Structures are given as structure tokens and as C-alpha cells.
Short mmCIF file of C-alpha atoms and ligand atoms in Angstrom, two decimals:
data_model
loop_
_atom_site.label_atom_id
_atom_site.label_comp_id
_atom_site.label_asym_id
_atom_site.label_seq_id
_atom_site.Cartn_x
_atom_site.Cartn_y
_atom_site.Cartn_z
CA MET A 52 107.28 -95.05 42.44
CA ASN A 53 103.92 -94.17 43.98
CA THR A 54 100.48 -92.93 43.02
CA ARG A 55 101.84 -89.39 42.38
CA ASN A 56 103.82 -90.81 39.48
CA ARG A 57 102.57 -91.41 35.94
CA GLN A 58 104.77 -94.47 35.36
CA TYR A 59 103.21 -96.05 38.44
CA TRP A 60 99.76 -95.95 36.85
CA GLU A 61 101.07 -96.98 33.43
CA SER A 62 102.75 -100.08 34.82
CA LYS A 63 99.68 -100.88 36.89
CA LEU A 64 97.58 -100.62 33.74
CA SER A 65 99.81 -102.98 31.78
CA GLY A 66 99.42 -105.58 34.55
CA LEU A 67 95.62 -105.29 34.70
CA THR A 68 93.30 -108.11 33.56
CA ILE A 69 90.06 -106.69 32.24
CA GLU A 70 86.87 -108.61 33.08
CA GLY A 71 84.28 -107.82 30.41
CA ARG A 72 81.57 -110.39 31.07
CA ALA A 73 78.15 -109.70 32.51
CA TYR A 74 77.40 -110.82 36.07
CA ILE A 75 74.17 -112.76 36.40
CA ASP A 76 72.96 -114.91 39.28
CA GLY A 77 76.34 -114.97 41.00
CA SER A 78 78.52 -115.79 37.96
CA PHE A 79 80.44 -113.93 35.28
CA VAL A 80 78.89 -114.97 31.97
CA PRO A 81 79.23 -114.06 28.28
CA ALA A 82 76.16 -112.73 26.46
CA THR A 83 73.88 -115.63 25.49
CA SER A 84 74.34 -114.55 21.86
CA GLY A 85 78.12 -114.74 22.31
CA LYS A 86 78.42 -111.17 21.01
CA THR A 87 80.97 -108.72 22.37
CA TYR A 88 81.98 -105.14 21.65
CA GLN A 89 85.30 -103.42 22.22
CA CYS A 90 85.86 -101.06 25.09
CA THR A 91 88.44 -98.37 24.36
CA ASN A 92 90.39 -95.85 26.35
CA PRO A 93 89.29 -92.48 24.94
CA ALA A 94 92.55 -90.85 26.05
CA THR A 95 94.70 -93.17 23.91
CA GLY A 96 92.36 -94.86 21.46
CA ARG A 97 93.68 -98.23 22.63
CA VAL A 98 91.34 -101.19 23.15
CA LEU A 99 91.02 -102.20 26.80
CA GLY A 100 89.02 -105.38 26.36
CA SER A 101 85.89 -107.09 25.05
CA ILE A 102 82.60 -106.48 26.78
CA ALA A 103 79.58 -108.81 26.69
CA GLU A 104 77.02 -107.29 24.33
CA CYS A 105 73.89 -108.44 26.11
CA ASP A 106 70.32 -108.29 24.83
CA VAL A 107 66.79 -109.07 25.94
CA SER A 108 67.55 -112.73 26.70
CA ASP A 109 70.31 -111.78 29.15
CA VAL A 110 68.04 -109.14 30.67
CA ASN A 111 65.40 -111.84 31.20
CA LEU A 112 67.89 -114.15 32.90
CA ALA A 113 69.04 -111.36 35.21
CA VAL A 114 65.50 -110.35 36.15
CA ILE A 115 64.54 -113.98 36.81
CA ALA A 116 67.59 -114.37 39.06
CA ALA A 117 66.85 -111.11 40.84
CA ARG A 118 63.22 -112.08 41.44
CA ARG A 119 64.13 -115.56 42.65
CA ALA A 120 66.67 -114.08 45.07
CA PHE A 121 64.18 -111.51 46.30
CA ASN A 122 61.49 -114.13 46.91
CA SER A 123 63.94 -116.45 48.66
CA GLY A 124 64.51 -113.87 51.37
CA SER A 125 68.28 -114.55 51.37
CA TRP A 126 68.81 -110.78 51.36
CA SER A 127 65.37 -109.19 51.46
CA ARG A 128 64.30 -110.83 54.71
CA ILE A 129 67.52 -110.90 56.73
CA SER A 130 67.73 -108.26 59.43
CA PRO A 131 68.80 -104.73 58.52
CA THR A 132 71.74 -105.21 60.87
CA ALA A 133 72.85 -108.26 58.91
CA ARG A 134 72.63 -106.29 55.65
CA LYS A 135 74.57 -103.47 57.28
CA LYS A 136 77.43 -105.83 58.12
CA VAL A 137 77.68 -107.06 54.53
CA LEU A 138 77.61 -103.54 53.11
CA LEU A 139 80.30 -102.41 55.55
CA LYS A 140 82.42 -105.31 54.30
CA LEU A 141 81.74 -104.11 50.74
CA ALA A 142 82.98 -100.64 51.72
CA ASP A 143 86.18 -102.18 53.10
CA LEU A 144 86.67 -104.10 49.85
CA LEU A 145 86.14 -100.96 47.78
CA GLU A 146 88.75 -99.25 49.94
CA ALA A 147 91.18 -102.14 49.47
CA ASN A 148 90.72 -101.81 45.68
CA LEU A 149 90.88 -98.01 45.39
CA GLU A 150 93.84 -97.94 43.03
CA GLU A 151 92.36 -100.43 40.60
CA LEU A 152 88.93 -98.78 40.68
CA ALA A 153 90.42 -95.33 40.06
CA LEU A 154 92.53 -96.64 37.21
CA LEU A 155 89.63 -98.51 35.58
CA GLU A 156 87.47 -95.40 35.82
CA SER A 157 90.20 -93.25 34.32
CA VAL A 158 91.03 -95.45 31.34
CA ASP A 159 87.38 -96.26 30.66
CA MET A 160 86.06 -92.70 30.35
CA GLY A 161 89.09 -90.41 30.37
CA LYS A 162 89.00 -88.74 33.77
CA PRO A 163 92.26 -87.84 35.56
CA VAL A 164 93.32 -90.84 37.62
CA ALA A 165 94.48 -88.70 40.55
CA VAL A 166 91.07 -87.03 40.83
CA ALA A 167 89.42 -90.46 40.93
CA PHE A 168 91.97 -91.93 43.32
CA GLU A 169 92.36 -89.02 45.72
CA TYR A 170 88.78 -87.71 45.89
CA GLU A 171 86.03 -89.58 44.10
CA MET A 172 86.75 -93.18 45.08
CA PRO A 173 87.47 -92.45 48.78
CA ASP A 174 84.22 -90.46 48.92
CA LEU A 175 82.37 -93.47 47.53
CA VAL A 176 83.72 -95.71 50.27
CA GLU A 177 82.30 -93.29 52.84
CA TYR A 178 79.07 -93.14 50.88
CA VAL A 179 78.61 -96.91 51.15
CA ARG A 180 79.41 -96.78 54.88
CA TRP A 181 76.87 -94.01 55.41
CA PHE A 182 74.03 -96.03 53.86
CA ALA A 183 75.12 -99.23 55.56
CA GLU A 184 75.06 -97.50 58.94
CA ALA A 185 71.71 -95.85 58.24
CA ILE A 186 69.70 -98.95 57.53
CA ASP A 187 69.32 -100.32 61.06
CA LYS A 188 68.51 -96.92 62.51
CA LEU A 189 65.28 -96.30 60.61
CA TYR A 190 62.04 -96.79 62.52
CA ASP A 191 58.59 -97.07 60.99
CA GLU A 192 55.31 -95.52 62.18
CA VAL A 193 52.27 -96.33 64.24
CA ALA A 194 49.17 -94.31 63.35
CA PRO A 195 47.37 -92.32 66.11
CA THR A 196 44.23 -94.50 66.05
CA GLU A 197 41.66 -95.02 68.81
CA ALA A 198 41.92 -97.95 71.27
CA GLY A 199 40.97 -101.28 69.71
CA ASN A 200 42.69 -100.40 66.45
CA LEU A 201 46.38 -100.63 65.74
CA ALA A 202 47.61 -99.35 62.39
CA LEU A 203 51.24 -100.03 61.47
CA ILE A 204 52.77 -98.05 58.63
CA ARG A 205 55.91 -99.73 57.37
CA ARG A 206 58.26 -99.36 54.46
CA GLU A 207 59.12 -102.51 52.57
CA ALA A 208 61.46 -103.17 49.67
CA VAL A 209 59.78 -102.80 46.26
CA GLY A 210 61.40 -105.95 44.85
CA VAL A 211 63.47 -105.91 41.65
CA VAL A 212 65.15 -102.58 40.97
CA ALA A 213 66.81 -101.89 37.62
CA ALA A 214 69.41 -99.11 37.48
CA VAL A 215 70.45 -97.55 34.17
CA VAL A 216 73.38 -95.16 34.53
CA PRO A 217 75.60 -92.86 32.41
CA TRP A 218 79.34 -92.71 31.76
CA ASN A 219 80.35 -89.43 33.42
CA PHE A 220 80.72 -90.87 36.95
CA PRO A 221 80.29 -94.57 36.21
CA LEU A 222 80.93 -96.02 39.68
CA ASP A 223 79.40 -93.08 41.55
CA MET A 224 76.15 -93.35 39.65
CA ALA A 225 76.05 -97.15 40.06
CA ILE A 226 76.61 -96.83 43.80
CA TRP A 227 74.18 -93.95 44.24
CA LYS A 228 71.41 -96.14 42.83
CA CYS A 229 72.37 -99.61 44.00
CA ILE A 230 73.55 -99.12 47.58
CA PRO A 231 70.40 -97.50 49.03
CA ALA A 232 68.29 -100.01 47.05
CA LEU A 233 70.35 -102.94 48.34
CA ALA A 234 70.37 -101.60 51.89
CA ALA A 235 66.57 -101.56 51.80
CA GLY A 236 66.53 -105.25 50.77
CA ASN A 237 65.88 -105.09 47.04
CA SER A 238 67.47 -107.15 44.27
CA ILE A 239 69.27 -105.21 41.53
CA VAL A 240 69.91 -105.35 37.80
CA LEU A 241 72.46 -102.69 36.88
CA LYS A 242 73.10 -101.54 33.33
CA PRO A 243 76.23 -99.40 33.04
CA ALA A 244 76.73 -97.09 30.06
CA GLU A 245 78.22 -98.88 27.08
CA GLN A 246 81.26 -96.54 27.20
CA SER A 247 82.15 -97.25 30.83
CA PRO A 248 81.23 -100.72 32.13
CA LEU A 249 84.49 -101.66 33.86
CA THR A 250 83.96 -100.42 37.41
CA ALA A 251 80.39 -101.77 37.48
CA ILE A 252 81.77 -105.21 36.61
CA LYS A 253 84.43 -104.86 39.30
CA LEU A 254 81.70 -103.84 41.77
CA ALA A 255 79.92 -107.14 41.02
CA GLU A 256 83.06 -109.08 41.96
CA LEU A 257 83.32 -107.17 45.24
CA THR A 258 79.63 -107.67 46.14
CA ALA A 259 80.17 -111.43 45.89
CA GLN A 260 83.29 -111.23 48.09
CA ALA A 261 81.37 -109.16 50.61
CA GLY A 262 78.75 -111.88 50.89
CA ILE A 263 75.79 -110.51 48.93
CA PRO A 264 73.92 -113.70 47.92
CA SER A 265 73.72 -114.87 44.28
CA GLY A 266 71.04 -113.18 42.21
CA VAL A 267 70.74 -110.14 44.45
CA PHE A 268 73.14 -108.01 42.42
CA ASN A 269 73.41 -108.42 38.64
CA VAL A 270 75.23 -106.40 35.97
CA VAL A 271 74.03 -106.59 32.36
CA THR A 272 76.41 -104.85 29.96
CA GLY A 273 75.54 -103.60 26.49
CA PHE A 274 73.71 -100.85 24.66
CA GLY A 275 70.77 -98.65 25.54
CA GLU A 276 68.38 -100.09 22.96
CA SER A 277 69.22 -103.73 23.65
CA VAL A 278 69.59 -103.70 27.47
CA GLY A 279 68.16 -100.41 28.78
CA GLN A 280 64.93 -100.63 26.81
CA PRO A 281 64.13 -104.27 27.76
CA LEU A 282 64.67 -103.34 31.41
CA GLY A 283 62.33 -100.38 31.03
CA LEU A 284 59.70 -102.55 29.34
CA HIS A 285 60.10 -105.58 31.62
CA MET A 286 56.89 -106.80 33.29
CA ASP A 287 58.76 -108.09 36.33
CA VAL A 288 60.93 -105.05 37.14
CA ASP A 289 59.28 -103.06 39.95
CA CYS A 290 61.36 -99.91 39.83
CA LEU A 291 63.62 -98.26 37.29
CA ALA A 292 66.20 -95.78 38.57
CA PHE A 293 67.86 -93.78 35.81
CA THR A 294 70.55 -91.16 35.50
CA GLY A 295 71.20 -89.79 32.04
CA SER A 296 69.84 -87.41 29.46
CA THR A 297 66.38 -85.86 29.62
CA GLU A 298 65.66 -87.32 26.18
CA VAL A 299 66.26 -90.91 27.31
CA GLY A 300 64.61 -90.25 30.70
CA LYS A 301 61.38 -89.47 28.86
CA LEU A 302 61.64 -92.79 27.01
CA PHE A 303 61.63 -94.61 30.35
CA LEU A 304 58.35 -92.94 31.32
CA GLY A 305 56.95 -94.32 28.07
CA TYR A 306 58.37 -97.81 28.68
CA ALA A 307 56.69 -97.89 32.10
CA ALA A 308 53.39 -96.76 30.61
CA GLN A 309 53.58 -99.47 27.94
CA SER A 310 54.39 -102.23 30.42
CA ASN A 311 53.66 -102.57 34.14
CA MET A 312 53.56 -98.97 35.47
CA LYS A 313 56.85 -99.60 37.27
CA LEU A 314 58.16 -96.78 39.43
CA VAL A 315 60.47 -94.56 37.33
CA TRP A 316 62.97 -92.27 39.04
CA LEU A 317 64.84 -89.88 36.79
CA GLU A 318 67.99 -87.83 37.31
CA CYS A 319 68.40 -86.05 34.02
CA GLY A 320 70.05 -83.02 32.46
CA GLY A 321 70.89 -79.58 33.74
CA LYS A 322 71.99 -76.10 32.73
CA SER A 323 72.72 -74.73 36.16
CA PRO A 324 72.96 -70.97 36.77
CA ASN A 325 75.77 -69.50 38.85
CA ILE A 326 74.82 -65.94 39.83
CA VAL A 327 77.58 -63.62 40.99
CA PHE A 328 76.56 -60.35 42.68
CA ALA A 329 78.87 -57.36 42.96
CA ASP A 330 78.65 -57.57 46.77
CA THR A 331 80.54 -60.90 46.77
CA GLU A 332 83.19 -60.74 49.47
CA ASP A 333 85.99 -62.69 47.78
CA LEU A 334 85.69 -62.35 44.02
CA ASP A 335 88.78 -64.41 43.34
CA ALA A 336 87.51 -67.36 45.36
CA ALA A 337 84.21 -67.03 43.49
CA ALA A 338 86.06 -67.07 40.16
CA GLU A 339 87.94 -70.20 41.16
CA GLN A 340 84.61 -71.83 41.97
CA ALA A 341 83.10 -70.65 38.68
CA ALA A 342 85.97 -72.38 36.85
CA ARG A 343 84.98 -75.67 38.47
CA VAL A 344 82.55 -75.90 35.57
CA PHE A 345 85.51 -77.62 33.85
CA TYR A 346 85.78 -80.38 36.47
CA ASN A 347 85.32 -83.85 34.92
CA GLN A 348 85.85 -82.24 31.48
CA GLY A 349 82.57 -80.41 32.04
CA GLN A 350 80.66 -83.68 31.89
CA ILE A 351 78.52 -83.09 34.98
CA CYS A 352 74.75 -82.69 34.97
CA SER A 353 74.89 -80.19 37.86
CA SER A 354 77.84 -78.12 36.53
CA PRO A 355 77.44 -74.33 36.84
CA THR A 356 77.39 -73.87 33.05
CA ARG A 357 75.54 -70.54 32.95
CA LEU A 358 77.52 -67.79 34.64
CA LEU A 359 75.36 -64.73 35.35
CA VAL A 360 77.50 -61.77 36.49
CA GLU A 361 76.34 -58.36 37.75
CA ALA A 362 77.28 -55.79 35.12
CA SER A 363 79.44 -53.57 37.37
CA ILE A 364 81.99 -56.35 38.06
CA LYS A 365 81.63 -58.30 34.86
CA ASP A 366 84.94 -57.51 33.11
CA ASP A 367 87.06 -57.94 36.22
CA PHE A 368 85.32 -61.17 37.20
CA LEU A 369 85.54 -62.69 33.74
CA LYS A 370 89.30 -62.04 33.65
CA ARG A 371 89.68 -63.92 36.92
CA VAL A 372 87.63 -66.87 35.67
CA VAL A 373 89.79 -67.09 32.54
CA GLU A 374 92.88 -67.12 34.78
CA HIS A 375 91.49 -69.97 36.91
CA SER A 376 90.43 -71.93 33.83
CA LYS A 377 94.13 -72.40 32.99
CA ALA A 378 94.35 -74.95 35.81
CA TYR A 379 92.19 -77.17 33.59
CA ALA A 380 94.51 -77.43 30.59
CA PRO A 381 93.87 -80.89 29.10
CA GLY A 382 96.56 -83.53 29.64
CA ASN A 383 97.29 -87.23 29.95
CA PRO A 384 94.79 -88.55 32.54
CA LEU A 385 97.43 -90.86 34.03
CA ASP A 386 99.61 -87.87 34.90
CA PRO A 387 98.70 -87.14 38.54
CA ASP A 388 99.08 -83.37 38.11
CA VAL A 389 96.50 -83.21 35.32
CA ARG A 390 93.06 -81.88 36.27
CA MET A 391 91.39 -82.16 32.84
CA GLY A 392 91.42 -85.46 30.99
CA SER A 393 89.86 -86.60 27.73
CA MET A 394 86.22 -86.53 26.75
CA ALA A 395 84.34 -89.83 27.16
CA ASP A 396 84.61 -90.84 23.50
CA ALA A 397 85.11 -89.50 19.98
CA ARG A 398 81.40 -89.16 19.22
CA HIS A 399 80.81 -87.08 22.33
CA THR A 400 83.88 -84.95 21.52
CA GLU A 401 82.37 -84.22 18.11
CA ASN A 402 79.00 -83.30 19.66
CA VAL A 403 80.64 -80.84 22.02
CA MET A 404 82.72 -79.35 19.17
CA ARG A 405 79.52 -78.76 17.19
CA PHE A 406 78.13 -76.75 20.11
CA ILE A 407 81.36 -74.76 20.26
CA GLU A 408 81.13 -73.96 16.54
CA THR A 409 77.55 -72.75 17.07
CA GLY A 410 78.72 -70.67 20.03
CA MET A 411 81.33 -68.97 17.87
CA LYS A 412 78.55 -67.71 15.60
CA GLU A 413 76.23 -66.66 18.42
CA ALA A 414 78.50 -65.18 21.07
CA ARG A 415 82.06 -63.97 21.74
CA LEU A 416 84.74 -66.60 22.31
CA VAL A 417 86.90 -65.49 25.24
CA THR A 418 89.22 -68.47 25.61
CA GLY A 419 89.65 -72.05 24.37
CA GLY A 420 87.39 -73.43 21.67
CA ARG A 421 89.79 -75.96 20.20
CA ARG A 422 89.96 -79.73 20.05
CA THR A 423 93.49 -80.87 20.87
CA THR A 424 95.62 -83.97 20.44
CA ILE A 425 97.56 -85.49 23.30
CA GLY A 426 99.58 -88.61 22.55
CA ASP A 427 97.55 -90.75 20.14
CA SER A 428 94.13 -89.29 20.87
CA ASN A 429 92.36 -86.12 19.81
CA ASN A 430 89.46 -86.48 22.24
CA PHE A 431 90.58 -83.45 24.25
CA ILE A 432 88.90 -80.04 24.35
CA GLU A 433 90.26 -76.84 25.84
CA PRO A 434 88.30 -75.07 28.58
CA THR A 435 86.05 -72.78 26.55
CA ILE A 436 84.33 -69.57 27.65
CA PHE A 437 81.75 -67.58 25.68
CA ASP A 438 80.80 -64.05 26.67
CA ASN A 439 77.79 -61.94 25.60
CA VAL A 440 75.59 -65.00 25.65
CA GLU A 441 71.85 -64.31 25.43
CA GLN A 442 68.85 -66.32 26.61
CA GLY A 443 67.96 -67.36 23.06
CA HIS A 444 71.41 -68.71 22.17
CA VAL A 445 71.88 -72.45 21.77
CA VAL A 446 75.00 -72.38 24.00
CA GLY A 447 73.04 -70.49 26.63
CA ARG A 448 70.12 -72.88 26.66
CA GLU A 449 71.10 -76.44 25.78
CA GLU A 450 73.03 -78.88 27.91
CA ILE A 451 76.44 -79.23 26.21
CA PHE A 452 77.99 -81.67 28.69
CA GLY A 453 81.51 -80.50 27.89
CA PRO A 454 84.03 -77.88 29.05
CA VAL A 455 81.99 -74.89 27.91
CA LEU A 456 80.96 -71.91 30.06
CA SER A 457 78.38 -69.38 28.87
CA VAL A 458 78.55 -65.92 30.43
CA PHE A 459 75.54 -63.58 30.78
CA THR A 460 75.27 -60.11 32.32
CA PHE A 461 72.50 -58.75 34.58
CA GLU A 462 71.67 -55.47 36.31
CA THR A 463 69.20 -56.34 39.10
CA GLU A 464 68.33 -59.21 41.41
CA GLU A 465 64.92 -59.59 39.72
CA GLU A 466 66.55 -59.84 36.31
CA ALA A 467 69.01 -62.46 37.59
CA ILE A 468 66.17 -64.57 39.00
CA ALA A 469 64.18 -64.37 35.78
CA MET A 470 67.19 -65.34 33.65
CA ALA A 471 68.21 -68.17 35.99
CA ASN A 472 64.73 -69.69 36.03
CA ASP A 473 64.26 -69.38 32.26
CA SER A 474 65.33 -72.97 31.57
CA ILE A 475 63.65 -76.34 31.11
CA TYR A 476 66.06 -77.64 33.77
CA GLY A 477 66.21 -77.14 37.54
CA LEU A 478 68.92 -79.30 39.03
CA MET A 479 71.34 -76.98 40.85
CA ALA A 480 71.90 -73.24 41.24
CA SER A 481 74.62 -71.15 42.84
CA VAL A 482 74.61 -67.63 44.22
CA PHE A 483 77.59 -65.56 45.34
CA THR A 484 76.75 -62.70 47.68
CA SER A 485 77.70 -61.36 51.12
CA ASN A 486 74.14 -60.17 51.77
CA LEU A 487 72.35 -62.76 53.95
CA GLY A 488 68.88 -61.49 53.11
CA ARG A 489 69.66 -61.70 49.42
CA ALA A 490 71.03 -65.24 49.83
CA HIS A 491 67.72 -66.36 51.34
CA ARG A 492 65.62 -64.45 48.81
CA MET A 493 67.54 -66.12 46.00
CA SER A 494 67.23 -69.56 47.58
CA ASP A 495 63.46 -69.06 47.79
CA ALA A 496 63.18 -67.81 44.22
CA LEU A 497 65.42 -70.23 42.34
CA ARG A 498 63.67 -73.26 40.88
CA ALA A 499 66.30 -75.93 41.54
CA GLY A 500 66.67 -79.05 43.65
CA THR A 501 69.78 -77.62 45.30
CA VAL A 502 70.80 -73.99 45.83
CA VAL A 503 74.38 -73.37 46.93
CA VAL A 504 75.46 -70.01 48.37
CA ASN A 505 79.11 -68.94 47.99
CA ALA A 506 80.26 -72.21 46.39
CA VAL A 507 79.22 -74.40 43.45
CA ASP A 508 77.89 -77.91 43.00
CA LEU A 509 78.02 -79.19 46.58
CA ILE A 510 77.06 -82.86 46.75
CA SER A 511 77.10 -85.13 49.81
CA PRO A 512 75.44 -88.34 51.01
CA LEU A 513 73.95 -86.21 53.81
CA VAL A 514 71.60 -84.20 51.57
CA PRO A 515 69.16 -85.04 48.77
CA PHE A 516 70.28 -84.61 45.17
CA GLY A 517 67.91 -84.27 42.24
CA GLY A 518 66.00 -81.87 40.10
CA PHE A 519 62.94 -79.76 39.47
CA LYS A 520 61.34 -79.50 36.04
CA GLN A 521 62.94 -81.58 33.26
CA SER A 522 65.96 -82.36 35.42
CA GLY A 523 63.87 -85.20 36.78
CA ASN A 524 62.05 -86.45 39.85
CA GLY A 525 62.90 -88.24 43.08
CA ARG A 526 66.10 -87.73 45.03
CA ASP A 527 69.34 -89.64 45.36
CA ASN A 528 71.36 -89.47 48.60
CA SER A 529 70.31 -88.86 52.22
CA LEU A 530 67.61 -90.92 53.96
CA HIS A 531 65.19 -89.66 51.30
CA ALA A 532 66.86 -92.02 48.80
CA PHE A 533 65.10 -94.90 50.56
CA GLU A 534 61.76 -93.44 49.48
CA LYS A 535 62.53 -94.50 45.92
CA TYR A 536 63.24 -98.11 46.73
CA THR A 537 60.56 -98.85 49.31
CA ALA A 538 56.76 -98.80 49.30
CA LEU A 539 54.52 -97.95 52.23
CA LYS A 540 52.46 -100.78 53.66
CA THR A 541 49.66 -100.30 56.18
CA THR A 542 48.63 -103.18 58.46
CA TRP A 543 45.41 -102.81 60.52
CA ILE A 544 45.04 -104.90 63.64
CA LYS A 545 41.72 -104.93 65.47
CA TYR A 546 41.93 -105.89 69.09
P1 NAP B 641 72.13 -91.16 28.00
O1 NAP B 641 72.47 -91.23 26.58
O2 NAP B 641 70.79 -90.73 28.39
O3 NAP B 641 72.44 -92.61 28.58
C1 NAP B 641 72.21 -92.95 29.92
C2 NAP B 641 71.94 -94.42 30.01
O4 NAP B 641 70.75 -94.75 29.29
C3 NAP B 641 73.04 -95.28 29.39
O5 NAP B 641 73.23 -96.45 30.16
C4 NAP B 641 72.47 -95.59 28.03
O6 NAP B 641 72.99 -96.76 27.45
C5 NAP B 641 71.01 -95.75 28.33
N1 NAP B 641 70.18 -95.58 27.13
C6 NAP B 641 70.47 -94.86 26.00
N2 NAP B 641 69.47 -94.94 25.10
C7 NAP B 641 68.51 -95.72 25.66
C8 NAP B 641 67.24 -96.19 25.23
N3 NAP B 641 66.73 -95.86 24.02
N4 NAP B 641 66.52 -96.97 26.06
C9 NAP B 641 67.01 -97.32 27.27
N5 NAP B 641 68.22 -96.93 27.72
C10 NAP B 641 68.96 -96.12 26.94
O7 NAP B 641 73.12 -90.22 28.80
P2 NAP B 641 74.70 -90.16 28.70
O8 NAP B 641 75.05 -89.51 27.42
O9 NAP B 641 75.28 -91.49 29.02
O10 NAP B 641 75.02 -89.20 29.93
C11 NAP B 641 74.93 -87.82 29.83
C12 NAP B 641 73.61 -87.32 30.37
O11 NAP B 641 73.40 -87.77 31.70
C13 NAP B 641 73.53 -85.82 30.45
O12 NAP B 641 72.33 -85.36 29.93
C14 NAP B 641 73.61 -85.52 31.94
O13 NAP B 641 73.01 -84.34 32.34
C15 NAP B 641 72.95 -86.69 32.51
N6 NAP B 641 73.36 -86.88 33.91
C16 NAP B 641 72.48 -86.55 34.88
C17 NAP B 641 72.83 -86.69 36.20
C18 NAP B 641 71.87 -86.34 37.29
O14 NAP B 641 72.03 -86.83 38.39
N7 NAP B 641 70.86 -85.54 37.05
C19 NAP B 641 74.08 -87.19 36.55
C20 NAP B 641 74.96 -87.52 35.51
C21 NAP B 641 74.57 -87.36 34.19
P3 NAP B 641 74.20 -96.66 26.36
O15 NAP B 641 75.37 -96.15 27.10
O16 NAP B 641 74.40 -98.04 25.91
O17 NAP B 641 73.72 -95.73 25.29
MG1 MG B 642 85.38 -96.92 27.60
#
């Protein structure tokens, strides 16, 4: 048996011990209240383990530990090269634990284990290596002053960084926030989503093995109101990095205003346009890309959820997209051939189904639309496509965060631009065309943090990721990520 075999993963799961405690100041600890909640596998309904249900007192302990560690200099003041070595060791440990991490991610939030094991987790290992290698290659600045004056402009760690992350890519989002912040010398308090804490807890174990000193990396598990809010309101947290919904992102701006004006970096929702012109060279390849909207059960902030197709090719193109959507038939996430797993939990499944019911009244259902049962769970939804969607429709406007594609038709480039930009979001946009001038015109005109030509949703540690408008502020990934976790300091020296 090997990783291409469902029984392999099932037997690995039955041998797994689930750690559900928080990680504070170098130790796994229960919540001070003693409370726990149950973590379930949405693809089976079975309980995986008990998770510490932390509250404000645990948050306080974690922030105190993080501050003490930061002030001690055990991490913040060692050389960047020394931090690099520890983070490279962490990458090796992640790599040595790929199977367990992929399995935990799959059973915690429903994603296909093979997708996690073969693509997402290996990419994360490289992500950690990239940031580790970057940190001792960054030089600061000297200002062009006159003789007798030396002005140094340096970046220093902000201090205690809290990261609050969602359940759609639990370990990715934790690593996107924590690794650049750690590399820069900060201490961290990470709050995973209540639905998907398991890989964050595992990450804590591996940071200790890698040699990150006690107190530098903490994980506080629990709910948004009892852990996320106290972190947002904390007077001794210097920076709050968030990925999640626009609604909750706005709350964090309020928490900062009510407390200590901490830095708040937000990666929030999206409703990304994917614009397909009739001059596209390979329509079938474009249709295959358009169907990637169903990747991760459609639970991706940057998914190309609004498909805008030029009228002259619309019927042909839509047929091809429907054909490619069949590759995403829902199935058991532990089956390595399955590309579409279960939704993250029952409540989210119901939310998405409500959107689908609304869509059926507003637009024309082309394929899918049903909730399905696989094994003991009915948290599965078919890839769903609506045609004849209009700008005013709920399914054309709101972030659904499920396997739902809304199809629009346009006649001219100007009309496509106007439709694409008519959204409160601006995270990602795609354009398919073989006209180079048009590709550049579209890239200039589209209000989005990333514009992709002839593909969808390209993400890499090499380039910034983040949004315009209500998709948020600041950027994850690339050297620009360090801007979030460092502050500029000027030192004048008269001589
Ligand atoms: P969410 O409800 O906003 O939750 C995100 C995080 O915030 C969770 O850890 C959550 O804790 C916490 N939280 C919830 N209510 C809170 C409150 N009142 N105060 C403080 N913290 C609170 O988002 P989600 O449903 O987990 O994730 C889906 C959303 O994330 C979508 O809107 C998606 O677009 C967005 N997303 C954006 C990006 C991006 O990079 N732009 C990437 C991925 C996802 P609990 O889990 O305990 O509720
Ligand atoms: Mg879970």
C-alpha cells in the first residue's frame, strides 16, 4: 500500500493521536477554564478529538509569553543567519511530516488528501525555505545626507504579532502569516479557525523541534469571539494579521481603534472575475482553467467565481466548462483520485445551499445544484454553474465560498471592464486573450491585487498576494510581506 491508496490513508488515520491542546510558552496546555470542544471530520461526521476552548485568560498568558520572549532577545536579537538556520530546519521537519500534515488537513476540513499531500504541503515546505533564505539577504538603507550627518534607515521587528486565520487552507494561511513574521524576529500568537486547528497545533510541535525558543511561537485554539476578539483588543499586541471574511476583517479595524491602534493587515473576501475573449487561442485550455473555480470545493477567496464570456463564443465555451467541471465530482477525500472533497462543516454547507436556492430563482441552473451524501456525511455539494447571471443578482455579487460559478455575457472590452470592476472586492482577476495589447490594457484597467493572463489564480511566494477595495490591505508573500511585520527606524548620527 502507498499514498495512492485509500486504505493507506485510512489505516494511517486510525493510528493517529490527535493533540488538541493549546501551545503556550513552549508547552502544550489545556484551556485554563478546562473547557474543550469537539473537532469533527466533515467528510464523515466522526469526532477526531477534543480541542482546548481557550478564552481571554489563555490569550493573556500567550501574549505575556510572547512579549517576554521578544524582550529577552532569544529570537528577536539573534542574527538573521541564525534564524534562517532554524527556519530551514523547520522546513525539513515539515517535509518529514508531509503525510501526517496532509492527512490532518484533509480530515479536519474535508479537502482531498492527495491534493494536500501532492501539491499543497510540498509547496509549503518550499515557501518556508524561501523566507528562511531571504532573511539574511536583506540590506537596509543609508540616507543621502551631507557630510557630518549619517542617517540610518532600518527595519526592525514590530514585536508581538497575532495571526487569526480561516479554515480553507489552515496550514497555508498559518504559514503565510507566521513564517515571514518569525523570520523578521517577531513573537507570534496564532489563532487557527475553530473548524481546523489540527495542523496549527502540529506546527507548534515542529517549531519546538526546530529550535524556536519557548514563548516565540504560541497557538491559542478556540472561537472567534473568545480568542480572536481578545487578540484584536489586546493592549500588548503590536500587529494583527488576519485572513478571513470582510465582515470579520472590519471588526478587527474596530478592535484596533478601541485599543492600542495596533497594525491591522487584512486579507478578506473576493468575487474574482475571469474574462474570456473570443480571440482566446486555446478555448479548451481556458475552459479547464475556468473549472478550477471548483478547486478546494470552491472555498478560495481568490477563486474565479464570476465568468464573463464574450457573447460570440458563449454557448461553446460554457459547454466546455461544464465538461471540465465533471472532474470535480465530490467523493471521499481519502480516495487519492478524488479532486473534490466535503465542505468545511455542516453550517457552511447549509449557507452555500441557501445561495444555490437563491441562484435558482435568479438565474438559469446549467449543472449541479444538489447537496449529496457520501458515506455517513451529507456535507458534499456538486459543482454548480449558473448562466444568465446579471450584475444585480445575489449569486453574481456576493462571495459564496462554495463550488458555484456565475456566468455573465459581454459584447465589448469596455463592457467587460465595467462589469469586472463593479464589485466591492478586488483580490484577483483573470483575462483570456491572444491579443497582447488587450492583455496589457486589461491589466491596467482591472482593479485587483493580481491580474492573471491566460490562467487563473496564480499564487507563489515570489509575488505579493492581497487585495484592493474590501478584499483588504497589505500583501502576503514576496519580500513585501516583511513590510507588515517590521517598522522603519531612523537613527541620526552627527559626526
Ligand atoms: P471568518 O468567519 O472571517 O473567520 C476567520 C477567522 O476569524 C477565524 O479564525 C474566526 O474564528 C475568526 N473570527 C470569527 N469571528 C470573529 C470575531 N467576532 N472576532 C475575532 N475573530 C473572529 O472567515 P472563515 O469563514 O473562516 O473563512 C472564509 C472567509 O475567508 C471568506 O470570506 C474568504 O474570502 C476569506 N479568505 C480570504 C483569503 C485572502 O487571502 N484574502 C484567504 C482565505 C480565505 P472562528 O473560526 O472561531 O469563528
Ligand atoms: Mg474540523
